[in-house]
Amino acid sequence: MNIFRKKENHHRKSSMKRHLGVIDLIFLGLGSMVGTGIFTITGKGAAIYAGPALIISIVISAIAVGIIALFYAEFASRLPGNGGAYNYVYETLGEFPAWIVSWYIIMEFMTAVSSVAVGWAGYFKGILSNHGIVLPTAINGTFAPEKGQYVDLLPILVVLAVTGLVLMNSKSALRFNSALVLFKFSALAIFIGVGIFFINKGNWSDFAPYGFGEIYGGQTGIMAGASIMFYAFLGFESISMAVDEVKEPQKNIPKGIIFSLSIVTILYIIVTLILTGMVNYKELNVDDAVAFALRRIGLDWAGNYVSVVAILTLITVCISMTYALARTVYTISRDGLLPKGLSQITEKHKVPRNATIAVGVLSMICAGIFPLTTIAEFLSICTLAYLIIMSIALIKLRKEKGLPSQSEFKTPLVPFLPILAIIICLSLMSQYQTITWYAFAIATLIGILIYVIYGYNHSNEA
């Protein structure tokens, strides 16, 4: 039983149309990364984990993600096949590690879409309640029969709308996504432009109230804040998953990853610094931190604008991640590890229809039944796990194929950086609760069973 067999058919021509440039990729990355993290997690991270020192947590997370982004850039320039990390690991470490990576990616993106849909619904319900409108209890909350709640209808409707949008021509879907990203940045520009004049330096006097924390196993402090803020950067991988539709992928994908990640890091630091300067960190344990801070200083008009924009533009995260996940499922199906029906492409728009519908249905179920708090840490731990495998894969790539050519992207300091990335990822994983580890172990076991029962025998490499 050879579970480490490698993909041999990665040079075959894609059925998709190459029409995406660097700007499209940057907006795809920004659409994925600028969402719940900046509008909500920044406040909770400061209030619960790190205080104003959350900006150091962001830098630590950005360094970890930035190192991984360098790996992605080299892989994308040397092995430009669709499927992102799944494809890279398949061609270096073999089939079973690649399947595990793909399974973690599916868990990550599916729960990310669901969590953002739940967050969107929370904002929208707040507006409805201000106008005296309350949905019936049975369809107004995640599964909790003792409370009379059975399904949360609004998140399901959001995912349904996003799925329909992603089934359109991909260029049109990403143009709509780009327009919403610009709208989102207008709200953040108002927050930064106005908030900078209301900073009270006294709010920074207790800069690191929870200390640095523990490198391994901490619950509060800067390191624990870094583990939470890692959630904010999830989604940058979506860029490499669109490779079959990118013009000159060897050049454009590394540029898209590096530019979008740099923009997001700077933006998060600025917003967090102003947020904790405007309002004492102890008051920021709210779901709408940016809007709350503006209302707290009496700028209700700005707070309301940010709330409306957040409601409209959190959808960009759902669009970007649904788009990327559907293409990953398409690639896995094309390789035989999932049913072949998921790799069907529409004749007119060259969109993976069945994969998109499957992703949408699973995300709807997750969004309608599971509460946000139960999936945020699970999402992050799955990501960190497959990034560790990615780090090992880069070391293997260099060992087998040597240095990149002059036309390919070169990650510096290999194997030092991959080893450092593994250490950082393990440190961040150790910050999560025991129940998160149980959920992660169960999900991993399910993934292994799917491979043993179906994937191994149906793989194209079998």
One Martini backbone bead per residue (centre of mass of N, CA, C, O) as a GRO file, in nm:
protein
  462
    1MET     BB    1   0.086   0.043   0.030
    2ASN     BB    2   0.102   0.362  -0.141
    3ILE     BB    3   0.070   0.676   0.026
    4PHE     BB    4   0.339   0.831  -0.133
    5ARG     BB    5   0.242   0.891  -0.394
    6LYS     BB    6   0.285   1.080  -0.691
    7LYS     BB    7   0.212   1.319  -0.902
    8GLU     BB    8   0.207   1.285  -1.280
    9ASN     BB    9  -0.040   1.502  -1.407
   10HIS     BB   10   0.035   1.827  -1.379
   11HIS     BB   11   0.065   1.908  -1.706
   12ARG     BB   12  -0.213   1.932  -1.769
   13LYS     BB   13  -0.466   2.088  -1.911
   14SER     BB   14  -0.678   2.330  -1.846
   15SER     BB   15  -1.034   2.420  -1.860
   16MET     BB   16  -0.969   2.696  -1.783
   17LYS     BB   17  -0.964   3.048  -1.781
   18ARG     BB   18  -0.715   3.291  -1.848
   19HIS     BB   19  -0.788   3.627  -1.665
   20LEU     BB   20  -0.596   3.686  -1.420
   21GLY     BB   21  -0.445   3.930  -1.229
   22VAL     BB   22  -0.288   4.094  -0.983
   23ILE     BB   23  -0.529   4.266  -0.889
   24ASP     BB   24  -0.726   4.034  -0.854
   25LEU     BB   25  -0.553   3.890  -0.633
   26ILE     BB   26  -0.544   4.113  -0.423
   27PHE     BB   27  -0.854   4.128  -0.386
   28LEU     BB   28  -0.886   3.837  -0.301
   29GLY     BB   29  -0.711   3.862  -0.044
   30LEU     BB   30  -0.862   4.101   0.088
   31GLY     BB   31  -1.139   3.962   0.095
   32SER     BB   32  -1.042   3.737   0.296
   33MET     BB   33  -0.887   3.915   0.537
   34VAL     BB   34  -1.098   4.160   0.537
   35GLY     BB   35  -1.307   4.133   0.829
   36THR     BB   36  -1.376   4.000   1.115
   37GLY     BB   37  -1.099   4.065   1.233
   38ILE     BB   38  -1.121   4.391   1.216
   39PHE     BB   39  -1.427   4.428   1.335
   40THR     BB   40  -1.378   4.216   1.601
   41ILE     BB   41  -1.104   4.071   1.699
   42THR     BB   42  -0.949   4.321   1.794
   43GLY     BB   43  -1.120   4.377   2.045
   44LYS     BB   44  -1.106   4.097   2.184
   45GLY     BB   45  -0.796   4.074   2.192
   46ALA     BB   46  -0.755   4.319   2.380
   47ALA     BB   47  -0.954   4.250   2.617
   48ILE     BB   48  -0.856   3.932   2.673
   49TYR     BB   49  -0.525   3.905   2.591
   50ALA     BB   50  -0.331   4.208   2.532
   51GLY     BB   51  -0.425   4.468   2.468
   52PRO     BB   52  -0.239   4.704   2.307
   53ALA     BB   53  -0.026   4.462   2.247
   54LEU     BB   54  -0.167   4.345   1.991
   55ILE     BB   55   0.036   4.455   1.783
   56ILE     BB   56   0.244   4.236   1.849
   57SER     BB   57   0.068   3.997   1.776
   58ILE     BB   58   0.039   4.078   1.480
   59VAL     BB   59   0.338   4.062   1.408
   60ILE     BB   60   0.375   3.764   1.475
   61SER     BB   61   0.161   3.660   1.278
   62ALA     BB   62   0.283   3.796   1.025
   63ILE     BB   63   0.548   3.645   1.030
   64ALA     BB   64   0.432   3.363   1.004
   65VAL     BB   65   0.271   3.419   0.742
   66GLY     BB   66   0.507   3.538   0.576
   67ILE     BB   67   0.676   3.283   0.564
   68ILE     BB   68   0.460   3.110   0.425
   69ALA     BB   69   0.429   3.297   0.176
   70LEU     BB   70   0.708   3.228   0.064
   71PHE     BB   71   0.644   2.936   0.009
   72TYR     BB   72   0.410   2.981  -0.183
   73ALA     BB   73   0.570   3.141  -0.393
   74GLU     BB   74   0.762   2.912  -0.472
   75PHE     BB   75   0.557   2.697  -0.543
   76ALA     BB   76   0.399   2.866  -0.760
   77SER     BB   77   0.662   2.892  -0.952
   78ARG     BB   78   0.733   2.564  -0.963
   79LEU     BB   79   0.410   2.445  -0.899
   80PRO     BB   80   0.154   2.550  -1.112
   81GLY     BB   81  -0.098   2.413  -0.961
   82ASN     BB   82  -0.392   2.332  -0.870
   83GLY     BB   83  -0.473   2.361  -0.501
   84GLY     BB   84  -0.220   2.449  -0.377
   85ALA     BB   85  -0.105   2.286  -0.112
   86TYR     BB   86  -0.199   2.017  -0.219
   87ASN     BB   87  -0.018   2.013  -0.473
   88TYR     BB   88   0.260   2.054  -0.339
   89VAL     BB   89   0.250   1.798  -0.159
   90TYR     BB   90   0.197   1.585  -0.379
   91GLU     BB   91   0.487   1.653  -0.532
   92THR     BB   92   0.664   1.582  -0.257
   93LEU     BB   93   0.521   1.379  -0.025
   94GLY     BB   94   0.233   1.293  -0.130
   95GLU     BB   95  -0.088   1.176  -0.104
   96PHE     BB   96  -0.165   1.165   0.199
   97PRO     BB   97  -0.061   1.443   0.287
   98ALA     BB   98  -0.237   1.590   0.075
   99TRP     BB   99  -0.511   1.504   0.185
  100ILE     BB  100  -0.482   1.626   0.465
  101VAL     BB  101  -0.449   1.912   0.365
  102SER     BB  102  -0.721   1.926   0.213
  103TRP     BB  103  -0.897   1.873   0.462
  104TYR     BB  104  -0.807   2.124   0.622
  105ILE     BB  105  -0.897   2.327   0.407
  106ILE     BB  106  -1.193   2.255   0.410
  107MET     BB  107  -1.236   2.320   0.708
  108GLU     BB  108  -1.142   2.612   0.701
  109PHE     BB  109  -1.326   2.736   0.472
  110MET     BB  110  -1.602   2.640   0.567
  111THR     BB  111  -1.589   2.773   0.854
  112ALA     BB  112  -1.533   3.058   0.753
  113VAL     BB  113  -1.790   3.105   0.597
  114SER     BB  114  -1.975   3.047   0.838
  115SER     BB  115  -1.868   3.261   1.040
  116VAL     BB  116  -1.927   3.509   0.861
  117ALA     BB  117  -2.230   3.459   0.829
  118VAL     BB  118  -2.291   3.483   1.131
  119GLY     BB  119  -2.178   3.769   1.164
  120TRP     BB  120  -2.365   3.904   0.963
  121ALA     BB  121  -2.629   3.825   1.104
  122GLY     BB  122  -2.573   3.981   1.364
  123TYR     BB  123  -2.577   4.262   1.242
  124PHE     BB  124  -2.862   4.243   1.109
  125LYS     BB  125  -3.022   4.186   1.368
  126GLY     BB  126  -2.957   4.456   1.500
  127ILE     BB  127  -3.115   4.628   1.296
  128LEU     BB  128  -3.388   4.492   1.329
  129SER     BB  129  -3.421   4.545   1.637
  130ASN     BB  130  -3.421   4.863   1.605
  131HIS     BB  131  -3.712   4.804   1.436
  132GLY     BB  132  -3.874   4.561   1.588
  133ILE     BB  133  -3.733   4.299   1.456
  134VAL     BB  134  -3.815   3.946   1.508
  135LEU     BB  135  -3.741   3.637   1.480
  136PRO     BB  136  -3.820   3.335   1.511
  137THR     BB  137  -3.679   3.118   1.726
  138ALA     BB  138  -3.644   2.859   1.539
  139ILE     BB  139  -3.479   3.074   1.314
  140ASN     BB  140  -3.269   3.237   1.549
  141GLY     BB  141  -3.063   2.981   1.588
  142THR     BB  142  -2.872   2.757   1.691
  143PHE     BB  143  -2.869   2.444   1.797
  144ALA     BB  144  -3.133   2.457   2.073
  145PRO     BB  145  -3.398   2.302   2.197
  146GLU     BB  146  -3.418   2.426   2.492
  147LYS     BB  147  -3.471   2.723   2.332
  148GLY     BB  148  -3.622   2.668   2.046
  149GLN     BB  149  -3.371   2.607   1.861
  150TYR     BB  150  -3.268   2.493   1.513
  151VAL     BB  151  -3.212   2.747   1.314
  152ASP     BB  152  -3.010   2.974   1.114
  153LEU     BB  153  -3.129   3.144   0.848
  154LEU     BB  154  -2.949   3.384   0.752
  155PRO     BB  155  -2.677   3.239   0.691
  156ILE     BB  156  -2.799   3.057   0.473
  157LEU     BB  157  -2.880   3.286   0.277
  158VAL     BB  158  -2.599   3.396   0.233
  159VAL     BB  159  -2.467   3.138   0.115
  160LEU     BB  160  -2.665   3.111  -0.118
  161ALA     BB  161  -2.591   3.379  -0.259
  162VAL     BB  162  -2.288   3.323  -0.292
  163THR     BB  163  -2.311   3.067  -0.460
  164GLY     BB  164  -2.456   3.202  -0.698
  165LEU     BB  165  -2.226   3.402  -0.762
  166VAL     BB  166  -1.991   3.187  -0.808
  167LEU     BB  167  -2.149   3.054  -1.060
  168MET     BB  168  -2.053   3.258  -1.215
  169ASN     BB  169  -1.854   3.437  -1.366
  170SER     BB  170  -1.551   3.486  -1.221
  171LYS     BB  171  -1.497   3.778  -1.307
  172SER     BB  172  -1.763   3.894  -1.199
  173ALA     BB  173  -1.735   3.804  -0.905
  174LEU     BB  174  -1.457   3.960  -0.858
  175ARG     BB  175  -1.565   4.241  -0.921
  176PHE     BB  176  -1.769   4.250  -0.694
  177ASN     BB  177  -1.562   4.201  -0.474
  178SER     BB  178  -1.388   4.457  -0.530
  179ALA     BB  179  -1.610   4.663  -0.470
  180LEU     BB  180  -1.648   4.577  -0.170
  181VAL     BB  181  -1.359   4.633  -0.080
  182LEU     BB  182  -1.367   4.937  -0.129
  183PHE     BB  183  -1.601   4.988   0.066
  184LYS     BB  184  -1.452   4.882   0.317
  185PHE     BB  185  -1.213   5.091   0.303
  186SER     BB  186  -1.385   5.342   0.354
  187ALA     BB  187  -1.448   5.277   0.651
  188LEU     BB  188  -1.151   5.261   0.749
  189ALA     BB  189  -1.076   5.549   0.663
  190ILE     BB  190  -1.269   5.691   0.854
  191PHE     BB  191  -1.162   5.574   1.116
  192ILE     BB  192  -0.872   5.680   1.085
  193GLY     BB  193  -0.927   5.985   1.016
  194VAL     BB  194  -1.093   6.030   1.287
  195GLY     BB  195  -0.957   5.867   1.528
  196ILE     BB  196  -0.675   6.018   1.545
  197PHE     BB  197  -0.826   6.273   1.703
  198PHE     BB  198  -0.920   6.057   1.966
  199ILE     BB  199  -0.661   6.007   2.115
  200ASN     BB  200  -0.568   5.846   2.428
  201LYS     BB  201  -0.268   5.785   2.573
  202GLY     BB  202  -0.375   5.659   2.843
  203ASN     BB  203  -0.472   5.384   2.703
  204TRP     BB  204  -0.147   5.295   2.679
  205SER     BB  205  -0.021   5.268   2.968
  206ASP     BB  206  -0.144   4.970   2.970
  207PHE     BB  207  -0.006   4.790   2.734
  208ALA     BB  208   0.062   4.490   2.900
  209PRO     BB  209  -0.154   4.344   3.113
  210TYR     BB  210  -0.080   4.017   3.031
  211GLY     BB  211   0.171   4.009   2.894
  212PHE     BB  212   0.341   3.773   2.704
  213GLY     BB  213   0.334   3.492   2.807
  214GLU     BB  214   0.337   3.179   2.652
  215ILE     BB  215   0.485   2.988   2.421
  216TYR     BB  216   0.343   2.739   2.574
  217GLY     BB  217   0.007   2.712   2.689
  218GLY     BB  218  -0.136   2.973   2.682
  219GLN     BB  219  -0.421   3.214   2.754
  220THR     BB  220  -0.254   3.479   2.784
  221GLY     BB  221  -0.131   3.736   2.600
  222ILE     BB  222   0.058   3.791   2.328
  223MET     BB  223   0.060   3.494   2.226
  224ALA     BB  224  -0.245   3.449   2.244
  225GLY     BB  225  -0.308   3.684   2.053
  226ALA     BB  226  -0.164   3.558   1.808
  227SER     BB  227  -0.354   3.310   1.783
  228ILE     BB  228  -0.604   3.488   1.721
  229MET     BB  229  -0.484   3.673   1.483
  230PHE     BB  230  -0.443   3.447   1.278
  231TYR     BB  231  -0.738   3.456   1.177
  232ALA     BB  232  -0.705   3.729   1.011
  233PHE     BB  233  -0.512   3.578   0.775
  234LEU     BB  234  -0.709   3.408   0.663
  235GLY     BB  235  -0.694   3.347   0.290
  236PHE     BB  236  -0.427   3.391   0.129
  237GLU     BB  237  -0.440   3.104  -0.018
  238SER     BB  238  -0.656   3.167  -0.240
  239ILE     BB  239  -0.463   3.259  -0.463
  240SER     BB  240  -0.327   2.972  -0.532
  241MET     BB  241  -0.619   2.837  -0.613
  242ALA     BB  242  -0.634   3.019  -0.903
  243VAL     BB  243  -0.414   2.926  -1.119
  244ASP     BB  244  -0.594   2.833  -1.376
  245GLU     BB  245  -0.689   3.170  -1.399
  246VAL     BB  246  -0.388   3.270  -1.439
  247LYS     BB  247  -0.171   3.493  -1.554
  248GLU     BB  248   0.130   3.415  -1.507
  249PRO     BB  249   0.167   3.248  -1.223
  250GLN     BB  250   0.474   3.264  -1.147
  251LYS     BB  251   0.443   3.586  -1.103
  252ASN     BB  252   0.151   3.669  -0.986
  253ILE     BB  253   0.117   3.507  -0.722
  254PRO     BB  254   0.348   3.618  -0.549
  255LYS     BB  255   0.251   3.911  -0.569
  256GLY     BB  256  -0.033   3.877  -0.447
  257ILE     BB  257   0.055   3.771  -0.170
  258ILE     BB  258   0.256   3.994  -0.075
  259PHE     BB  259   0.079   4.249  -0.112
  260SER     BB  260  -0.172   4.170   0.056
  261LEU     BB  261  -0.024   4.108   0.324
  262SER     BB  262   0.104   4.387   0.365
  263ILE     BB  263  -0.155   4.554   0.375
  264VAL     BB  264  -0.294   4.406   0.613
  265THR     BB  265  -0.083   4.448   0.834
  266ILE     BB  266  -0.087   4.757   0.838
  267LEU     BB  267  -0.391   4.788   0.891
  268TYR     BB  268  -0.411   4.636   1.163
  269ILE     BB  269  -0.218   4.812   1.324
  270ILE     BB  270  -0.361   5.084   1.290
  271VAL     BB  271  -0.642   5.006   1.398
  272THR     BB  272  -0.551   4.902   1.679
  273LEU     BB  273  -0.412   5.158   1.777
  274ILE     BB  274  -0.664   5.342   1.757
  275LEU     BB  275  -0.866   5.175   1.918
  276THR     BB  276  -0.692   5.174   2.195
  277GLY     BB  277  -0.688   5.495   2.201
  278MET     BB  278  -0.999   5.561   2.214
  279VAL     BB  279  -1.034   5.289   2.388
  280ASN     BB  280  -1.047   5.097   2.638
  281TYR     BB  281  -0.975   4.766   2.630
  282LYS     BB  282  -1.206   4.672   2.839
  283GLU     BB  283  -1.448   4.774   2.621
  284LEU     BB  284  -1.386   4.561   2.354
  285ASN     BB  285  -1.600   4.318   2.422
  286VAL     BB  286  -1.720   4.317   2.109
  287ASP     BB  287  -1.870   4.269   1.784
  288ASP     BB  288  -1.832   4.609   1.709
  289ALA     BB  289  -1.560   4.773   1.764
  290VAL     BB  290  -1.538   5.004   1.555
  291ALA     BB  291  -1.823   5.120   1.593
  292PHE     BB  292  -1.811   5.154   1.901
  293ALA     BB  293  -1.580   5.363   1.911
  294LEU     BB  294  -1.733   5.586   1.758
  295ARG     BB  295  -1.976   5.604   1.954
  296ARG     BB  296  -1.810   5.658   2.217
  297ILE     BB  297  -1.727   5.960   2.084
  298GLY     BB  298  -2.012   6.054   1.924
  299LEU     BB  299  -1.999   5.904   1.621
  300ASP     BB  300  -2.269   5.774   1.494
  301TRP     BB  301  -2.247   5.804   1.185
  302ALA     BB  302  -1.985   5.636   1.162
  303GLY     BB  303  -2.083   5.380   1.305
  304ASN     BB  304  -2.317   5.323   1.107
  305TYR     BB  305  -2.148   5.299   0.853
  306VAL     BB  306  -1.972   5.064   0.944
  307SER     BB  307  -2.205   4.866   0.989
  308VAL     BB  308  -2.310   4.861   0.701
  309VAL     BB  309  -2.046   4.777   0.566
  310ALA     BB  310  -2.006   4.516   0.722
  311ILE     BB  311  -2.260   4.379   0.619
  312LEU     BB  312  -2.185   4.397   0.310
  313THR     BB  313  -1.854   4.305   0.322
  314LEU     BB  314  -1.835   4.024   0.456
  315ILE     BB  315  -1.903   3.879   0.187
  316THR     BB  316  -1.615   3.873   0.062
  317VAL     BB  317  -1.516   3.630   0.222
  318CYS     BB  318  -1.719   3.429   0.109
  319ILE     BB  319  -1.642   3.459  -0.186
  320SER     BB  320  -1.337   3.393  -0.176
  321MET     BB  321  -1.363   3.112  -0.028
  322THR     BB  322  -1.562   2.972  -0.214
  323TYR     BB  323  -1.397   2.998  -0.466
  324ALA     BB  324  -1.141   2.844  -0.363
  325LEU     BB  325  -1.271   2.578  -0.258
  326ALA     BB  326  -1.401   2.483  -0.521
  327ARG     BB  327  -1.119   2.450  -0.667
  328THR     BB  328  -1.008   2.239  -0.476
  329VAL     BB  329  -1.227   2.023  -0.509
  330TYR     BB  330  -1.189   1.995  -0.811
  331THR     BB  331  -0.895   1.889  -0.798
  332ILE     BB  332  -0.941   1.643  -0.618
  333SER     BB  333  -1.145   1.511  -0.811
  334ARG     BB  334  -0.955   1.497  -1.062
  335ASP     BB  335  -0.762   1.292  -0.882
  336GLY     BB  336  -0.990   1.089  -0.721
  337LEU     BB  337  -1.039   1.159  -0.399
  338LEU     BB  338  -1.305   1.246  -0.525
  339PRO     BB  339  -1.573   1.261  -0.686
  340LYS     BB  340  -1.596   1.329  -1.029
  341GLY     BB  341  -1.849   1.520  -1.028
  342LEU     BB  342  -1.678   1.769  -0.893
  343SER     BB  343  -1.520   1.827  -1.196
  344GLN     BB  344  -1.729   1.985  -1.331
  345ILE     BB  345  -1.775   2.201  -1.621
  346THR     BB  346  -1.895   2.467  -1.753
  347GLU     BB  347  -1.928   2.569  -2.078
  348LYS     BB  348  -1.952   2.884  -2.064
  349HIS     BB  349  -1.772   2.967  -1.774
  350LYS     BB  350  -1.581   2.756  -1.642
  351VAL     BB  351  -1.731   2.625  -1.382
  352PRO     BB  352  -1.738   2.446  -1.075
  353ARG     BB  353  -2.041   2.353  -0.999
  354ASN     BB  354  -2.054   2.106  -0.798
  355ALA     BB  355  -1.841   2.213  -0.601
  356THR     BB  356  -1.991   2.473  -0.526
  357ILE     BB  357  -2.251   2.341  -0.420
  358ALA     BB  358  -2.122   2.164  -0.202
  359VAL     BB  359  -1.992   2.392  -0.042
  360GLY     BB  360  -2.254   2.549   0.013
  361VAL     BB  361  -2.413   2.331   0.168
  362LEU     BB  362  -2.209   2.281   0.399
  363SER     BB  363  -2.199   2.579   0.494
  364MET     BB  364  -2.498   2.603   0.564
  365ILE     BB  365  -2.506   2.390   0.784
  366CYS     BB  366  -2.289   2.515   0.964
  367ALA     BB  367  -2.422   2.803   0.995
  368GLY     BB  368  -2.712   2.693   1.108
  369ILE     BB  369  -2.587   2.515   1.371
  370PHE     BB  370  -2.312   2.652   1.442
  371PRO     BB  371  -2.137   2.833   1.650
  372LEU     BB  372  -1.882   3.058   1.640
  373THR     BB  373  -1.709   2.968   1.897
  374THR     BB  374  -1.662   2.658   1.788
  375ILE     BB  375  -1.482   2.746   1.504
  376ALA     BB  376  -1.238   2.943   1.526
  377GLU     BB  377  -1.015   2.754   1.647
  378PHE     BB  378  -1.048   2.519   1.452
  379LEU     BB  379  -0.965   2.672   1.202
  380SER     BB  380  -0.671   2.743   1.295
  381ILE     BB  381  -0.558   2.455   1.358
  382CYS     BB  382  -0.581   2.348   1.070
  383THR     BB  383  -0.392   2.551   0.940
  384LEU     BB  384  -0.134   2.500   1.109
  385ALA     BB  385  -0.104   2.202   1.031
  386TYR     BB  386  -0.061   2.244   0.715
  387LEU     BB  387   0.184   2.439   0.744
  388ILE     BB  388   0.377   2.229   0.850
  389ILE     BB  389   0.371   2.050   0.599
  390MET     BB  390   0.469   2.272   0.405
  391SER     BB  391   0.750   2.307   0.533
  392ILE     BB  392   0.845   2.021   0.473
  393ALA     BB  393   0.804   2.035   0.163
  394LEU     BB  394   1.023   2.249   0.103
  395ILE     BB  395   1.263   2.086   0.195
  396LYS     BB  396   1.211   1.857  -0.011
  397LEU     BB  397   1.228   2.025  -0.269
  398ARG     BB  398   1.525   2.116  -0.234
  399LYS     BB  399   1.647   1.830  -0.216
  400GLU     BB  400   1.538   1.728  -0.506
  401LYS     BB  401   1.557   2.028  -0.695
  402GLY     BB  402   1.673   2.258  -0.561
  403LEU     BB  403   1.714   2.550  -0.683
  404PRO     BB  404   1.588   2.802  -0.820
  405SER     BB  405   1.545   2.980  -1.075
  406GLN     BB  406   1.565   3.304  -1.194
  407SER     BB  407   1.237   3.297  -1.267
  408GLU     BB  408   1.207   3.214  -0.969
  409PHE     BB  409   1.109   3.192  -0.655
  410LYS     BB  410   1.304   3.267  -0.347
  411THR     BB  411   1.355   3.132  -0.048
  412PRO     BB  412   1.502   3.217   0.227
  413LEU     BB  413   1.663   3.030   0.457
  414VAL     BB  414   1.709   2.729   0.371
  415PRO     BB  415   1.577   2.554   0.655
  416PHE     BB  416   1.524   2.770   0.876
  417LEU     BB  417   1.238   2.884   0.817
  418PRO     BB  418   1.071   2.620   0.828
  419ILE     BB  419   1.150   2.555   1.122
  420LEU     BB  420   1.040   2.817   1.244
  421ALA     BB  421   0.748   2.775   1.151
  422ILE     BB  422   0.695   2.519   1.314
  423ILE     BB  423   0.741   2.641   1.594
  424ILE     BB  424   0.523   2.863   1.575
  425CYS     BB  425   0.278   2.681   1.518
  426LEU     BB  426   0.299   2.511   1.778
  427SER     BB  427   0.266   2.750   1.969
  428LEU     BB  428  -0.018   2.838   1.871
  429MET     BB  429  -0.162   2.563   1.918
  430SER     BB  430  -0.109   2.554   2.238
  431GLN     BB  431  -0.333   2.790   2.306
  432TYR     BB  432  -0.557   2.598   2.290
  433GLN     BB  433  -0.813   2.423   2.370
  434THR     BB  434  -0.899   2.103   2.439
  435ILE     BB  435  -1.160   2.089   2.262
  436THR     BB  436  -1.013   2.162   2.000
  437TRP     BB  437  -0.836   1.906   1.991
  438TYR     BB  438  -1.066   1.705   1.974
  439ALA     BB  439  -1.188   1.809   1.709
  440PHE     BB  440  -0.929   1.771   1.544
  441ALA     BB  441  -0.901   1.464   1.584
  442ILE     BB  442  -1.174   1.383   1.460
  443ALA     BB  443  -1.131   1.512   1.182
  444THR     BB  444  -0.878   1.349   1.111
  445LEU     BB  445  -1.010   1.069   1.124
  446ILE     BB  446  -1.218   1.118   0.902
  447GLY     BB  447  -1.012   1.175   0.678
  448ILE     BB  448  -0.873   0.898   0.686
  449LEU     BB  449  -1.126   0.727   0.620
  450ILE     BB  450  -1.183   0.846   0.342
  451TYR     BB  451  -0.918   0.752   0.215
  452VAL     BB  452  -0.938   0.446   0.273
  453ILE     BB  453  -1.230   0.398   0.144
  454TYR     BB  454  -1.178   0.590  -0.129
  455GLY     BB  455  -0.918   0.745  -0.232
  456TYR     BB  456  -0.703   0.521  -0.282
  457ASN     BB  457  -0.874   0.357  -0.509
  458HIS     BB  458  -0.956   0.635  -0.694
  459SER     BB  459  -0.699   0.724  -0.773
  460ASN     BB  460  -0.503   0.807  -1.045
  461GLU     BB  461  -0.242   0.655  -0.900
  462ALA     BB  462  -0.352   0.350  -0.865
   0.00000   0.00000   0.00000
